[in-house]
mmCIF file of C-alpha atoms in Angstrom:
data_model
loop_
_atom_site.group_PDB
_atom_site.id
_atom_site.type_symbol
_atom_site.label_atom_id
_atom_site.label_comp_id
_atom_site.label_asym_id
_atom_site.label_seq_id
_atom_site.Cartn_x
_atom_site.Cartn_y
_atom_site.Cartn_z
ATOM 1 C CA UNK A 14 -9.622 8.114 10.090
ATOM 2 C CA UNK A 15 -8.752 10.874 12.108
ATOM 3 C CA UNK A 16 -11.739 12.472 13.195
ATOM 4 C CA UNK A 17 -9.706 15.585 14.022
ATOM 5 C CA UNK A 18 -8.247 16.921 10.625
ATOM 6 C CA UNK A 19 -7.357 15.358 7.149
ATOM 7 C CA UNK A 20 -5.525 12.032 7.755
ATOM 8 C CA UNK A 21 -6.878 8.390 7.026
ATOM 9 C CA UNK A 22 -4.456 6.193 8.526
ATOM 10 C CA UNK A 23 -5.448 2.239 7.719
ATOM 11 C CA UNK A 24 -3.823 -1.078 6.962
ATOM 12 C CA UNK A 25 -3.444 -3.689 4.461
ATOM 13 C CA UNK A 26 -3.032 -7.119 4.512
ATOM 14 C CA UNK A 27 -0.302 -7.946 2.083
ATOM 15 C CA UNK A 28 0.490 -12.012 2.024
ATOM 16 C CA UNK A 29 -0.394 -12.436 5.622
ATOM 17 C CA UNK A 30 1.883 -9.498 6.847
ATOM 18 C CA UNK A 31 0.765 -5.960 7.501
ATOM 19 C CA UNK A 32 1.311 -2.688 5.930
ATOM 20 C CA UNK A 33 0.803 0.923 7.414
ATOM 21 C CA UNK A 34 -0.296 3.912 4.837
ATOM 22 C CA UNK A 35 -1.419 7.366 5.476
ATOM 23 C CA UNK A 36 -3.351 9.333 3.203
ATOM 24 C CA UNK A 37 -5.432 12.654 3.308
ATOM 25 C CA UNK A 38 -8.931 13.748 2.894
ATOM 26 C CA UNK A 39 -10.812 16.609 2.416
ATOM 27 C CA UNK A 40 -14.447 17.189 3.244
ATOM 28 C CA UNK A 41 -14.655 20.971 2.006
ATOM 29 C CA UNK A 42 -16.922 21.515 4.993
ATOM 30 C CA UNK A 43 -19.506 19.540 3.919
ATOM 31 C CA UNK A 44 -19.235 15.613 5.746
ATOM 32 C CA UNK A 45 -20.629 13.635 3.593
ATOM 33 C CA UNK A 46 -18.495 14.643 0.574
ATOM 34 C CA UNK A 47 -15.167 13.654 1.082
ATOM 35 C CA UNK A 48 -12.447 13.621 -1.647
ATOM 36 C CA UNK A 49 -9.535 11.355 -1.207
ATOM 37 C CA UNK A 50 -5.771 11.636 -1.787
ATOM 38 C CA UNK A 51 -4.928 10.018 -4.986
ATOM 39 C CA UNK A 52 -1.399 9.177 -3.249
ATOM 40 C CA UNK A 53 -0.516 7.607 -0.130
ATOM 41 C CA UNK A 54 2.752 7.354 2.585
ATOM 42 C CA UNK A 55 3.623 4.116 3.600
ATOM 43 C CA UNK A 56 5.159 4.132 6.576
ATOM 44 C CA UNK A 57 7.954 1.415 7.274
ATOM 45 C CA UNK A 58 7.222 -1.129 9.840
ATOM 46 C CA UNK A 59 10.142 -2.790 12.133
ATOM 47 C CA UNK A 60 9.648 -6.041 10.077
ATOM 48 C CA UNK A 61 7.231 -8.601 8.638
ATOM 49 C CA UNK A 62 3.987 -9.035 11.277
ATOM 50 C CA UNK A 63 0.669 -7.746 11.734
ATOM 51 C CA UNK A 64 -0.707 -4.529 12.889
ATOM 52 C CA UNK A 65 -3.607 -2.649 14.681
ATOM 53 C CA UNK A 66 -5.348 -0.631 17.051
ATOM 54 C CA UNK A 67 -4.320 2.599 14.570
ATOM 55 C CA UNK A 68 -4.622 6.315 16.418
ATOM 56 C CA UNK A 69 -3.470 9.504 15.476
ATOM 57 C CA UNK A 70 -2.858 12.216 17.645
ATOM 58 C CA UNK A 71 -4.918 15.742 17.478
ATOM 59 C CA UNK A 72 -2.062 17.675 15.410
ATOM 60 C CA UNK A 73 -2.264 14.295 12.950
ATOM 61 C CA UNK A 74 1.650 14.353 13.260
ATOM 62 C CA UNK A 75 2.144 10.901 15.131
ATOM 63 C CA UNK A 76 0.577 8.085 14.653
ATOM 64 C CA UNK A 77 0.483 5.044 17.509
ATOM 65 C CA UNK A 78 -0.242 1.428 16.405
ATOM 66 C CA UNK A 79 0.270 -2.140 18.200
ATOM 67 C CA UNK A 80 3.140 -4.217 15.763
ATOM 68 C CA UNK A 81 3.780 -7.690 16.875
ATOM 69 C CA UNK A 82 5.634 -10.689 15.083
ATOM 70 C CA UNK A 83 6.829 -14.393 15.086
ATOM 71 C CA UNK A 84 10.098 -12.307 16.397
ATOM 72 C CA UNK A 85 8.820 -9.685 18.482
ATOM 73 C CA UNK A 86 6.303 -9.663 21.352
ATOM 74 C CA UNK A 87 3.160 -7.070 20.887
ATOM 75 C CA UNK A 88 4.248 -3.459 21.508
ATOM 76 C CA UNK A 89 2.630 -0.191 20.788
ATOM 77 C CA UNK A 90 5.089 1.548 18.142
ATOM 78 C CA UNK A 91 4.774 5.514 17.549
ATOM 79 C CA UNK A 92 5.324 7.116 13.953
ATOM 80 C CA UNK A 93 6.749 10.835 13.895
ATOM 81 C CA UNK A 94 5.192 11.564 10.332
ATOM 82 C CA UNK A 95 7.314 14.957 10.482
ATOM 83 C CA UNK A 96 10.719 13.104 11.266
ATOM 84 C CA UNK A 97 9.500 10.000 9.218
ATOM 85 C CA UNK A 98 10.694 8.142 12.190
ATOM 86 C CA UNK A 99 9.066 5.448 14.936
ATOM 87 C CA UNK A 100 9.637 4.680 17.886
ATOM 88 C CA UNK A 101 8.965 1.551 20.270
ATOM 89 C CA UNK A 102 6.884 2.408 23.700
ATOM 90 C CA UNK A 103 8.398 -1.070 25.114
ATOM 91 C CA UNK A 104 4.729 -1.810 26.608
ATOM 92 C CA UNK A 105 5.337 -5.616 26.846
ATOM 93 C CA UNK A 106 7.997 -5.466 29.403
ATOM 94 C CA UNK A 107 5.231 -3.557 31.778
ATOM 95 C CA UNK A 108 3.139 -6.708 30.900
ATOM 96 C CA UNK A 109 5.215 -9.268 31.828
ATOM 97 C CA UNK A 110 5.672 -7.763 35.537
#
């Protein structure tokens, strides 16, 4: 949850794989009321794996998680919600130096 704006950004375990959804909130001022989007975004991952360590940035428009699978080594991936578009930071190269 974004503790900035509107923006719940969690994940599900789906058969032993992850998935990524966004969804907005709305506390009408008042923080202990909150309604809930009755829709969510999922956001495509780069394949089948598992997810987590979720952040959004202040302006709630990207969205950084860790993504690793049987395939790929951990790296933190980035989510442009505006472009609908992610992006890999390459952090386990730095790692293995």
């Amino acid at each position: 949850m974004s503790t900035y704006g509107k923006t719940i950004a969690y994940a599900v375990n789906n058969n032993g794989f992850s998935e990524l959804y966004l969804r907005g909130y709305e506390t009408g001022g008042k923080p202990l009321i909150t309604v809930v989007d009755k829709r969510s975004q999922k956001v495509t991952l780069p394949g089948q794996g598992v997810i987590g360590g979720i952040a959004l940035d202040r302006s709630e428009n990207l969205v950084a998680f860790s993504f690793a699978s049987p395939t790929r080594n951990s790296d933190i991936w980035v989510y442009d919600r505006a472009r609908r578009s992610r992006s890999e930071e390459h952090t386990s190269e730095l790692q293995s130096h």
